[in-house]
Coordinates of C-alpha atoms in Angstrom, one line a residue:
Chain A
X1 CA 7.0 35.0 -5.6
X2 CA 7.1 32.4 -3.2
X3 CA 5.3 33.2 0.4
X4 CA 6.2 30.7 2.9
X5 CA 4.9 32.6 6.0
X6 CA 1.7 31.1 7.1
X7 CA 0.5 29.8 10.6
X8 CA -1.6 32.6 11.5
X9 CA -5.0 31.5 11.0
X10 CA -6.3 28.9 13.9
X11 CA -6.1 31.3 17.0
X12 CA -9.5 29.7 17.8
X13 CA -8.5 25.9 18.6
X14 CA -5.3 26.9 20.6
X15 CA -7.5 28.7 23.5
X16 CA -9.8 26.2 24.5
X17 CA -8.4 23.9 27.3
X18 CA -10.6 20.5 26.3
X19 CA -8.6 18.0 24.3
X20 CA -7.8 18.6 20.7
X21 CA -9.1 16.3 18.3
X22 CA -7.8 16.2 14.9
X23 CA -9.8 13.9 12.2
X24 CA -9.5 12.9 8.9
X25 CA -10.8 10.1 6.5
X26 CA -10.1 8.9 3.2
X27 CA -14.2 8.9 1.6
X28 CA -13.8 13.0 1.6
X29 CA -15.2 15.3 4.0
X30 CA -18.8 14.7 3.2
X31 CA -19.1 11.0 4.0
X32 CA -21.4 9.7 6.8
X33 CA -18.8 8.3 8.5
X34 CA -16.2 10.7 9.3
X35 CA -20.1 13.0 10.1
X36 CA -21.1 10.9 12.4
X37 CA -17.5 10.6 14.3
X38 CA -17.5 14.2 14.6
X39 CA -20.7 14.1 16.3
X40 CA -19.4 11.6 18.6
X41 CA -16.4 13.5 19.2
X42 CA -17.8 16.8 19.8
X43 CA -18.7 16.0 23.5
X44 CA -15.2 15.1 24.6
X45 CA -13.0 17.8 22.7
X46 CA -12.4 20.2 20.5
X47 CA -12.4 19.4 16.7
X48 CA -10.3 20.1 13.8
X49 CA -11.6 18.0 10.7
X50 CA -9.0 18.3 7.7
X51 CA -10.3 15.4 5.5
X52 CA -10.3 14.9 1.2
X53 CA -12.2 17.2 -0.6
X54 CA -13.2 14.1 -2.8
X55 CA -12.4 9.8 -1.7
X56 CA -9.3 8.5 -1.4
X57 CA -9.9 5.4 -0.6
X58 CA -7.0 3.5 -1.8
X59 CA -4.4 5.9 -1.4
X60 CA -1.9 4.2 0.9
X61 CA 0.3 6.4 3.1
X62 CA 0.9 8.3 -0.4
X63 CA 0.9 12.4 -0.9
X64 CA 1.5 14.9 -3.5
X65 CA 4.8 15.5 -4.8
X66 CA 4.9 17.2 -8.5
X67 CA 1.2 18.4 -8.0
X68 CA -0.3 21.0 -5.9
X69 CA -3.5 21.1 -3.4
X70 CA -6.5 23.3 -2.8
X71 CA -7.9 23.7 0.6
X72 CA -10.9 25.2 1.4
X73 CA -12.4 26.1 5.2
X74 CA -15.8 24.9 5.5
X75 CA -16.9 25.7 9.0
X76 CA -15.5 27.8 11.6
X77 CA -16.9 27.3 15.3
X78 CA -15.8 27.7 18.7
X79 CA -15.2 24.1 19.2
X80 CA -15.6 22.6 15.3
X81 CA -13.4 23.7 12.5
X82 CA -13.5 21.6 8.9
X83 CA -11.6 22.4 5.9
X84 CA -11.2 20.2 3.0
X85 CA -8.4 19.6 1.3
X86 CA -7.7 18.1 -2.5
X87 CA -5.0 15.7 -1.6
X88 CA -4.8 12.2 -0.3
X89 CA -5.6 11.8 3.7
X90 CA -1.6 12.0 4.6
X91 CA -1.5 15.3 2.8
X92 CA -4.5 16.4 4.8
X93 CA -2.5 15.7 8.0
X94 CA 0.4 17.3 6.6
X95 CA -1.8 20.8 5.9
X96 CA -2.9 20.3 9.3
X97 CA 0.4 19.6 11.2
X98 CA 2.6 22.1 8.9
X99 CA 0.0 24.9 7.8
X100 CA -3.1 24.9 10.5
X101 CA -2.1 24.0 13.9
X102 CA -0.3 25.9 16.5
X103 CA -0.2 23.3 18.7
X104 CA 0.1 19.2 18.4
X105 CA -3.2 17.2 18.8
X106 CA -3.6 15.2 21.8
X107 CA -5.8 12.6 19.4
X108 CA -6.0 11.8 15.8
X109 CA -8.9 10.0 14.6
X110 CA -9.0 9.0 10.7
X111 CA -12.7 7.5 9.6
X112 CA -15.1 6.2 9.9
X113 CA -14.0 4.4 7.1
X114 CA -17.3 2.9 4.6
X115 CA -14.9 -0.8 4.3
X116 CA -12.9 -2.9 5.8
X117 CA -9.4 -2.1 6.8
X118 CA -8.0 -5.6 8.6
X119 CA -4.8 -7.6 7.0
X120 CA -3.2 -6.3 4.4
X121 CA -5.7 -3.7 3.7
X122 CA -3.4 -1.3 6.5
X123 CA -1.1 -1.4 3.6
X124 CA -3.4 0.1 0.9
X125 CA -5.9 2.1 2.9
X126 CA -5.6 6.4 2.9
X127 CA -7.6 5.7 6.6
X128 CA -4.4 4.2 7.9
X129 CA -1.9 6.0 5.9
X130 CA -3.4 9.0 7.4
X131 CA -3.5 7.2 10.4
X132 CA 0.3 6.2 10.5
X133 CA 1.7 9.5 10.0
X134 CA -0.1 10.5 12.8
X135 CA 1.6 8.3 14.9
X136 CA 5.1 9.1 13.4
X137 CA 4.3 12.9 14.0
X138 CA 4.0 11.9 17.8
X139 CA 0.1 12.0 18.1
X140 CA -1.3 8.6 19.2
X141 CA -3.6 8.0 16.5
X142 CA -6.8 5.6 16.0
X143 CA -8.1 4.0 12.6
X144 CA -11.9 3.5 12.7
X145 CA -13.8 1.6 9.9
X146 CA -16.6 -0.5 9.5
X147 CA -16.8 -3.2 7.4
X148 CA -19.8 -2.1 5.0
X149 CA -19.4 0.1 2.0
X150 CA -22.9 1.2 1.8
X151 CA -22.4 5.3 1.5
X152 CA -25.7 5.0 4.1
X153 CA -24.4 2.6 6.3
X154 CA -25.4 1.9 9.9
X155 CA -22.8 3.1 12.0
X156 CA -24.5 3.1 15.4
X157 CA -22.6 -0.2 16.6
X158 CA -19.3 1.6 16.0
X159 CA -19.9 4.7 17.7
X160 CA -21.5 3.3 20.8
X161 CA -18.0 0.9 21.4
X162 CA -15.3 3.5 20.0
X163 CA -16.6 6.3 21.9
X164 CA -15.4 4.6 25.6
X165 CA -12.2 3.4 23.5
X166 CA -11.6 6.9 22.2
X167 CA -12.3 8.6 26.0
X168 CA -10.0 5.5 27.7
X169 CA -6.8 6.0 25.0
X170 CA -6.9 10.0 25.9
X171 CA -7.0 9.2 29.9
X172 CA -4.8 6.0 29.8
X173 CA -2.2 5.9 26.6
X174 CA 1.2 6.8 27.6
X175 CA 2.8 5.8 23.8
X176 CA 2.9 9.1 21.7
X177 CA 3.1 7.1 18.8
X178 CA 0.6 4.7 19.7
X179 CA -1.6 3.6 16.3
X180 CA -4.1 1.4 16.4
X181 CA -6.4 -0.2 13.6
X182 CA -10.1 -1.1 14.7
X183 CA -12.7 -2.7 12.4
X184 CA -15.9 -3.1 13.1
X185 CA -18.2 -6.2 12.0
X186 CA -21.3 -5.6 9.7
X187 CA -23.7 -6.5 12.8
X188 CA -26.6 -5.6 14.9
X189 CA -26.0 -4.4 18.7
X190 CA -26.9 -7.6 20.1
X191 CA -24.7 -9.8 17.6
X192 CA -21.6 -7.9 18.3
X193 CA -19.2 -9.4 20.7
X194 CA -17.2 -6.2 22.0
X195 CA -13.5 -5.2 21.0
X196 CA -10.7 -7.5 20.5
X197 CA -7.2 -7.3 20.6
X198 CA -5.3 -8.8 17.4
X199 CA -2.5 -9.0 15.3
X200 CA -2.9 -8.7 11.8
X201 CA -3.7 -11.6 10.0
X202 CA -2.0 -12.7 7.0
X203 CA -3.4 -13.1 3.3
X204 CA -3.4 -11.4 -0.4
X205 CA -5.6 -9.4 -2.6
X206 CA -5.9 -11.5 -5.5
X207 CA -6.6 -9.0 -8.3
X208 CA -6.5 -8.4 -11.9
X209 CA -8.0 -5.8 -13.8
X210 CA -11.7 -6.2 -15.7
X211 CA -11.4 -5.0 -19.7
X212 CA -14.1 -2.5 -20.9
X213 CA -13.9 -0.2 -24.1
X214 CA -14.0 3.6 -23.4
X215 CA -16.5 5.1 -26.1
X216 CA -14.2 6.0 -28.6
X217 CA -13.2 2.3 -28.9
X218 CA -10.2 2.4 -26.5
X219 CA -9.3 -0.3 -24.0
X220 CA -9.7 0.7 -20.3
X221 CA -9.2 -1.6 -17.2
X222 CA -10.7 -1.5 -13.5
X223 CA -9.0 -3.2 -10.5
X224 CA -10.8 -5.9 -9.1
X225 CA -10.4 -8.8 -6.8
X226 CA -10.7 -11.1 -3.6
X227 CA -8.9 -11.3 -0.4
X228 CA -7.4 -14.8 0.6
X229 CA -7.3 -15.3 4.2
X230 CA -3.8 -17.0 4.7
X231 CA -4.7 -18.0 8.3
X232 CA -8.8 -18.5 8.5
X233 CA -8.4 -20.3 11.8
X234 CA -6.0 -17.9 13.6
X235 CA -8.1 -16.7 16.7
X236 CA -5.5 -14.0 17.2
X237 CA -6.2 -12.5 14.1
X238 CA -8.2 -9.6 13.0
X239 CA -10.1 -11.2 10.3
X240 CA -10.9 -14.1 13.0
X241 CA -12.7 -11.5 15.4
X242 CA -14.5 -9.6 12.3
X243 CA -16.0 -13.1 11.8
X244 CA -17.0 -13.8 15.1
X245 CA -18.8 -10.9 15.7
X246 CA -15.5 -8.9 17.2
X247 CA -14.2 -5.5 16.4
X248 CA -10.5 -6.3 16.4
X249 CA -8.0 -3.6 17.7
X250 CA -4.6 -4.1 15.8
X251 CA -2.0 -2.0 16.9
X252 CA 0.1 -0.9 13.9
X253 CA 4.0 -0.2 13.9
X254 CA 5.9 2.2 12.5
X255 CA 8.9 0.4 11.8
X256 CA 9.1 -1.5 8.5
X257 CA 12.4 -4.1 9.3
X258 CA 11.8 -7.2 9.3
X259 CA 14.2 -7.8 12.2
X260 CA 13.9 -11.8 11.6
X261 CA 15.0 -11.8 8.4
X262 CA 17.7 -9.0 9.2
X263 CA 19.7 -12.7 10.4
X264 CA 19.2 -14.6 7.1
X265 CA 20.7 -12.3 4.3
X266 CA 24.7 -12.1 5.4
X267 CA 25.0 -14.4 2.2
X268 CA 24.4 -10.7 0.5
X269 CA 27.9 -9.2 1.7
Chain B
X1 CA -20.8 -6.2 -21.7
X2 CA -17.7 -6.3 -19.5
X3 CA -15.1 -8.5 -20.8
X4 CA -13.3 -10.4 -18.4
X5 CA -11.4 -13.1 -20.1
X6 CA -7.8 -12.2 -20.5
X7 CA -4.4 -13.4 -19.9
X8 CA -3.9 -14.7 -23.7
X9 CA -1.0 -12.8 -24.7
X10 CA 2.5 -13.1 -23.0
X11 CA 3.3 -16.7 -24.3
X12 CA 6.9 -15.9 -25.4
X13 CA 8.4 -15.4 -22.0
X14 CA 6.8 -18.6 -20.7
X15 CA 8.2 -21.0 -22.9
X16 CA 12.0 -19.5 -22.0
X17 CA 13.9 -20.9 -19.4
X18 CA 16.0 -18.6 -17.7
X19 CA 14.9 -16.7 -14.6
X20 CA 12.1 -14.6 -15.0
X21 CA 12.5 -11.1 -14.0
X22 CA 9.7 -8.5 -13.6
X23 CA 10.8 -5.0 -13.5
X24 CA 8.3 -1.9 -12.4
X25 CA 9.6 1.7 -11.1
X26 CA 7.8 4.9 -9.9
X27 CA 9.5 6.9 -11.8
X28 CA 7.8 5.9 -15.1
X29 CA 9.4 3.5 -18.2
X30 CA 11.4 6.1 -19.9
X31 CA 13.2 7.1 -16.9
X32 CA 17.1 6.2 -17.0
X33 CA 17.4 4.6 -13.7
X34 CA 15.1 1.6 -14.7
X35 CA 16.6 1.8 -18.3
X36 CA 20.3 1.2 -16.6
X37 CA 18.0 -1.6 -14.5
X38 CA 16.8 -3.1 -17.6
X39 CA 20.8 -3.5 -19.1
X40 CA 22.0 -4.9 -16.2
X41 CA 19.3 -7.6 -15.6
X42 CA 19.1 -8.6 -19.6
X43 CA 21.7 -11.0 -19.3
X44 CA 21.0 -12.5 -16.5
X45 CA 17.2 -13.5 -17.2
X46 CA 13.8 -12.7 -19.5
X47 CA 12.9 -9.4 -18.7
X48 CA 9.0 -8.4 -18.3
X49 CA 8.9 -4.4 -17.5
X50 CA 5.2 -3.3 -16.5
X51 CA 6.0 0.6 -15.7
X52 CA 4.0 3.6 -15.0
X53 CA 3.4 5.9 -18.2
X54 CA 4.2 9.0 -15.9
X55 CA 6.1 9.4 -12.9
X56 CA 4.8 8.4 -9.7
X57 CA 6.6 9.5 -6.6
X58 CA 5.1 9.3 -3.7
X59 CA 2.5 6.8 -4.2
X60 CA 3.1 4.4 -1.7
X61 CA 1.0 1.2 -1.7
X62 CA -1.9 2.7 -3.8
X63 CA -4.0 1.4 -6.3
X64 CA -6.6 2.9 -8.9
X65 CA -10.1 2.6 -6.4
X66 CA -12.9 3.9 -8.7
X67 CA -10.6 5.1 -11.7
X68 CA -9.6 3.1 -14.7
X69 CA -5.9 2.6 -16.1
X70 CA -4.8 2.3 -19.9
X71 CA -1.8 0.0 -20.9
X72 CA 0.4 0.2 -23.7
X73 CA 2.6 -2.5 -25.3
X74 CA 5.8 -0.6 -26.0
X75 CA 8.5 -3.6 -26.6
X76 CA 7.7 -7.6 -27.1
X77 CA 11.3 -9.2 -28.1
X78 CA 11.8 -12.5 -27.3
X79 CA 14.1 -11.3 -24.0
X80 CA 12.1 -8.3 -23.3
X81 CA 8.8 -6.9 -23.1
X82 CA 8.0 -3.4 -21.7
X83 CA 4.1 -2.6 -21.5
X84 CA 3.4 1.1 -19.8
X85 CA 0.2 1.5 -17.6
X86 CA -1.6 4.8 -16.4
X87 CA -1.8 3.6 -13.5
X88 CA 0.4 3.9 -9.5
X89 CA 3.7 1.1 -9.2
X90 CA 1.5 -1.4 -7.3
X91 CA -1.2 -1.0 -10.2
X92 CA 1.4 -2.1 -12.4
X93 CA 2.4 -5.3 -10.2
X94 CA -1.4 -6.1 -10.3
X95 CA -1.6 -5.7 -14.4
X96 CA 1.8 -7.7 -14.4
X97 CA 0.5 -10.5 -12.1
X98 CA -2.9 -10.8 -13.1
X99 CA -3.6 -9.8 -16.5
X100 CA 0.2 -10.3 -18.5
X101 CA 1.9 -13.2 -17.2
X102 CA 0.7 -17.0 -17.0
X103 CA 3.1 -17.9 -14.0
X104 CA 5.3 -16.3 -11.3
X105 CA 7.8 -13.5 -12.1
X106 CA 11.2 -15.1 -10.3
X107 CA 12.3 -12.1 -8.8
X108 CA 11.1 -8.8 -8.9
X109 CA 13.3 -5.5 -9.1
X110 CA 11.6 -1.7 -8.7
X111 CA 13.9 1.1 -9.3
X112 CA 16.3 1.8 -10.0
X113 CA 14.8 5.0 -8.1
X114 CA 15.6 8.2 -8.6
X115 CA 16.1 9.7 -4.8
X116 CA 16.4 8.0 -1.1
X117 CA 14.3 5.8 -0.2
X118 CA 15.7 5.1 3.3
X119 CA 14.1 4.9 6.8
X120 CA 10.7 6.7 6.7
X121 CA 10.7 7.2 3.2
X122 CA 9.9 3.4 2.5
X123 CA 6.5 4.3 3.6
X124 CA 5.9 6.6 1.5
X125 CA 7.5 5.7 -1.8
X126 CA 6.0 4.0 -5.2
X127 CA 9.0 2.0 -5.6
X128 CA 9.0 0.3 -2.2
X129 CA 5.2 0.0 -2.3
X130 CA 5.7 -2.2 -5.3
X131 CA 8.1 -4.1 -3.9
X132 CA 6.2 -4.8 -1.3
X133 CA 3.2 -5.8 -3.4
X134 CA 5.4 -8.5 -5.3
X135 CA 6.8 -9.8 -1.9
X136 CA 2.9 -10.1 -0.8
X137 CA 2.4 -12.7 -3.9
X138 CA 5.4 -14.8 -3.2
X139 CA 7.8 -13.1 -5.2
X140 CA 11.2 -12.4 -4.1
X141 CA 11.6 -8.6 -4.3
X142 CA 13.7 -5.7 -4.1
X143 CA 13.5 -2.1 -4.2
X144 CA 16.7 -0.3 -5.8
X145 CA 17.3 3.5 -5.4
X146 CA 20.0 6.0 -5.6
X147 CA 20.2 9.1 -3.4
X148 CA 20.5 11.7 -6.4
X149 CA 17.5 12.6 -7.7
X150 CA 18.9 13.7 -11.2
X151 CA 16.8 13.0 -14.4
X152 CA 20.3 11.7 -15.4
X153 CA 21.8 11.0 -12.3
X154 CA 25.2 8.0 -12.8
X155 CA 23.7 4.3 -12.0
X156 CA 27.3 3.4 -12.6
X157 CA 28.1 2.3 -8.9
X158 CA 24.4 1.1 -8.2
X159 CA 24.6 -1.2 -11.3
X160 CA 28.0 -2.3 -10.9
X161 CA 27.5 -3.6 -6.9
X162 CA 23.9 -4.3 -7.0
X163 CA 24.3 -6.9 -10.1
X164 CA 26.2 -9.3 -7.7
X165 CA 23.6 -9.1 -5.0
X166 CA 20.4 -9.6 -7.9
X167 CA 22.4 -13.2 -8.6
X168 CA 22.8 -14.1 -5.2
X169 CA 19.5 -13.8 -4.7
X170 CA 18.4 -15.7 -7.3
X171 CA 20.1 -18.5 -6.2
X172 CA 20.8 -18.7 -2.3
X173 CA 17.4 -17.1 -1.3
X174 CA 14.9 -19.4 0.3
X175 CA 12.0 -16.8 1.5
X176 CA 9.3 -16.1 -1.2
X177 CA 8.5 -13.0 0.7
X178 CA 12.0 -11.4 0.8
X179 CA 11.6 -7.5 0.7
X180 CA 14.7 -5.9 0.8
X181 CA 14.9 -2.0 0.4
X182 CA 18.7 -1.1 -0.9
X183 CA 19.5 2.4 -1.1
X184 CA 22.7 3.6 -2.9
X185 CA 24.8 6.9 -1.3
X186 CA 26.0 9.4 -4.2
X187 CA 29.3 8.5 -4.3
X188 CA 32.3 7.8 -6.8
X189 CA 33.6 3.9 -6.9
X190 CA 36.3 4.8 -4.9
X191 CA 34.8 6.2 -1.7
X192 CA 31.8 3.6 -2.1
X193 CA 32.5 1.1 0.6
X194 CA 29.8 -1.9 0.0
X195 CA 26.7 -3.3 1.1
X196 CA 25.9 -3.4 4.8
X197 CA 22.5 -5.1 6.4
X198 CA 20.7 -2.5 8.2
X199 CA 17.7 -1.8 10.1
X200 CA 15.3 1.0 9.3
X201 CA 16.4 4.4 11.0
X202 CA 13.8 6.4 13.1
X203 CA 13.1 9.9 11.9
X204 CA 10.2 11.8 10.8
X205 CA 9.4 13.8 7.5
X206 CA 8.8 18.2 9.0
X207 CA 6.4 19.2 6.6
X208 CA 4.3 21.9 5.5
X209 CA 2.9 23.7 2.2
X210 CA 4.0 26.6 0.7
X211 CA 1.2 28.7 -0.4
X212 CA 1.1 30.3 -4.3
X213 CA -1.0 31.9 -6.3
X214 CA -2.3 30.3 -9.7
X215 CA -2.9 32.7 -13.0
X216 CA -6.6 33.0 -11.7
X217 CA -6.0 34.3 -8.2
X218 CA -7.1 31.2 -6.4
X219 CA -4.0 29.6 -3.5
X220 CA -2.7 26.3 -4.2
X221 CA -0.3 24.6 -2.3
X222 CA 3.3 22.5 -2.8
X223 CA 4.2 19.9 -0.2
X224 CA 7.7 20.5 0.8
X225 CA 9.6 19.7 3.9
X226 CA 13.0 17.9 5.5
X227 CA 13.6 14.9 6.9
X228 CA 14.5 14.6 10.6
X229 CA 16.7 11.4 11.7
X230 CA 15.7 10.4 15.1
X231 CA 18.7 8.6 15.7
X232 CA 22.3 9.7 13.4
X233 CA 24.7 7.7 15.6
X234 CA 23.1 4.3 15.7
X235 CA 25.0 2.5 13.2
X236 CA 23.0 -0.3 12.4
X237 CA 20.8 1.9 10.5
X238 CA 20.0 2.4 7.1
X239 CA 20.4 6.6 7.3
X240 CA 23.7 6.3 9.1
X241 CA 24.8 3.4 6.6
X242 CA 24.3 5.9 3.9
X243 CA 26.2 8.5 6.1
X244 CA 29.1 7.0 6.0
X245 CA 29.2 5.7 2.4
X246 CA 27.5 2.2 2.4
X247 CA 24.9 1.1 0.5
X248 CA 22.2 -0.5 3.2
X249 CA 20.1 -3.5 2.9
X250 CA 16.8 -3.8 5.0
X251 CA 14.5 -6.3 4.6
X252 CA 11.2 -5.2 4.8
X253 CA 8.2 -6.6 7.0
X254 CA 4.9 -7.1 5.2
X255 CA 2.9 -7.7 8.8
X256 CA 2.1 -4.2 10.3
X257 CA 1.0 -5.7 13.7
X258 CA 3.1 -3.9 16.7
X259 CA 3.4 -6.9 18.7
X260 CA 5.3 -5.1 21.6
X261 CA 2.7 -2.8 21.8
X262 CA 0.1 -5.6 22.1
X263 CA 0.9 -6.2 26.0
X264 CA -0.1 -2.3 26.5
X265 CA -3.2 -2.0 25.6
X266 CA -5.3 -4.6 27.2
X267 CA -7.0 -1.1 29.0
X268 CA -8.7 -1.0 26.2
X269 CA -11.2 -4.0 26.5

């Protein structure tokens, strides 16, 4: 009933000798953002896009368990391949990964992400979850975003300062399970400041949920809320260098100890 | 038309004095292992459960982007109170926090899980995501989960040695952001051999899907896959902790930043 064999179908990418570039997003395959980053990436490599079929933004690092996806191949090219998938962006890189490829990326690139993804928002974003399993699959993997939700938004800043970023981490990075997290400001080409190398800062959604009545009379609630900035002065920060004018490159881990507090909790045994 | 004033309606646990304990899972309310959670933890404090309605494994840190919850009062003693929400375990903190109670939970405790939630898997899972999200607002938390993934698996050696730790946490912890992810082995009282503090074990999840056919002819696709341990011999880990018949502790960072991997990339800028 069952038919696990599979594997056979991208004979196409596995030829070529350019770079392999795998994207995904969390906004869905359609988005501007993650088609304009495939028109940036085109130039330097070959391109397999496995993204949403709908957004996702929101979904964390999370993926289907108890429920099943549809994928669907959209294009088929020499050098660009896109197939959408109905899951959440980590499932996408899972279809990629387990079902699609032959052979391991050399990039990943998840975005460009319509919102900010700085602070805590690595946490909840389906750019970065995507992102992160990436990196623990051994494929050094960049976040892209830019902070402006607009579905029409103006990404020209972004891919005029990530495509040099994008060609230096394939020549340069030696760390296969290198991540990294860049946001780009809501500016104009002569406002922006150029990259910036961060930490994340610290801070908390503040959020509750908004009560409306469904038509039938039912209650219903939306999530809504503000970010606090925990450190607003912190030049070191990512949400510093998005407000001065910086796109802030965070380098994410992998590792979730907190190796401090590993020294505080003997009292527990 | 949107009504946004709220948080009238959990007086009763605010005028009690003994700790207040918020309780979520991923596995939804009715599930035993947070039932068993629930027991345990009545004696020792005022109980407010906030639970998903359905299960939600794999969820991670996600919240409800562009999608509405429900909630459901399903128990309002004086000691305990159990609303249900259609929403993922984070949703549920930010319904508990925002829209139920009028002050700080004390401690909070997601799980009791049904199935590991060790190394890698703390990325991915609904009960860890929620943890985190309560150790984000200032709220000591941890995450409790049992490696047997049984609908009616026996808490009876979780309970009996995590009911201990629960106290001492409530009264030697200083850190308003403790995390700590506790995983119990499936073992009998007599080969269980305690608590030990661990770090997080490297490994990977080896995924794919396995292709099926619905009723209609269309392919769908199930997410399955095994889990890879990087490292089995390093016995500070959580993996190898459970190995050998320990239950392991490991606190859990809420900053992503890789700050080694900040002095690498300055070829970046």
């Amino acid at each position: 009933m069952w038919k696990v064999e599979f594997k056979t179908s991208h004979l196409k990418l596995k030829t070529l000798e350019r770079p392999l570039i795998l994207i995904t997003n969390d906004d869905g395959y359609a988005s501007k953002g993650i088609r304009e980053l495939i028109k940036m990436v085109q130039p330097i490599g070959n391109v397999l896009v496995v993204a949403p079929a709908e957004g996702q933004s929101g979904k964390s690092h999370a993926v289907s368990i108890g429920s099943f996806v549809r994928m669907k191949k959209l294009q088929d090219d020499a050098n660009l391949t896109i197939y959408s998938v109905t899951g959440t962006p980590v499932d996408c890189l899972k279809m990629a990964l387990g079902n699609i490829l032959t052979r391991k990326p050399d990039l990943l690139i998840s975005g460009i992400n319509h919102g900010s993804n700085s602070s805590v928002n690595a946490f909840y974003s389906g750019t970065m979850g995507a992102a992160r399993e990436g990196a623990f699959n051994g494929i050094p993997s960049i976040g892209l975003s830019l902070c402006d939700y607009d579905a029409d938004a103006d990404f020209s800043v972004v891919i005029k300062h990530s495509e040099p970023m994008i060609k230096k981490v394939l020549s340069e990075n030696k760390n296969p399970n290198l991540c990294l997290n860049v946001n780009f400001p809501k500016v104009t080409e002569s406002e922006f400041k150029g990259l910036r190398i961060c930490r994340q800062a610290q801070g908390v959604w503040k959020e509750s949920f908004v009560e409306n009545t469904d038509p039938y009379g039912g209650k219903i609630y939306w999530l809504t809320g503000n970010f606090e900035n925990a450190e607003p002065n912190a030049a070191d920060t990512d949400e510093w260098a998005l407000s001065n004018n910086y796109a802030p490159v965070v380098p994410m881990n992998l590792d979730s100890t907190d190796f401090a507090e590993l020294q505080n909790i003997n009292y527990l045994i």
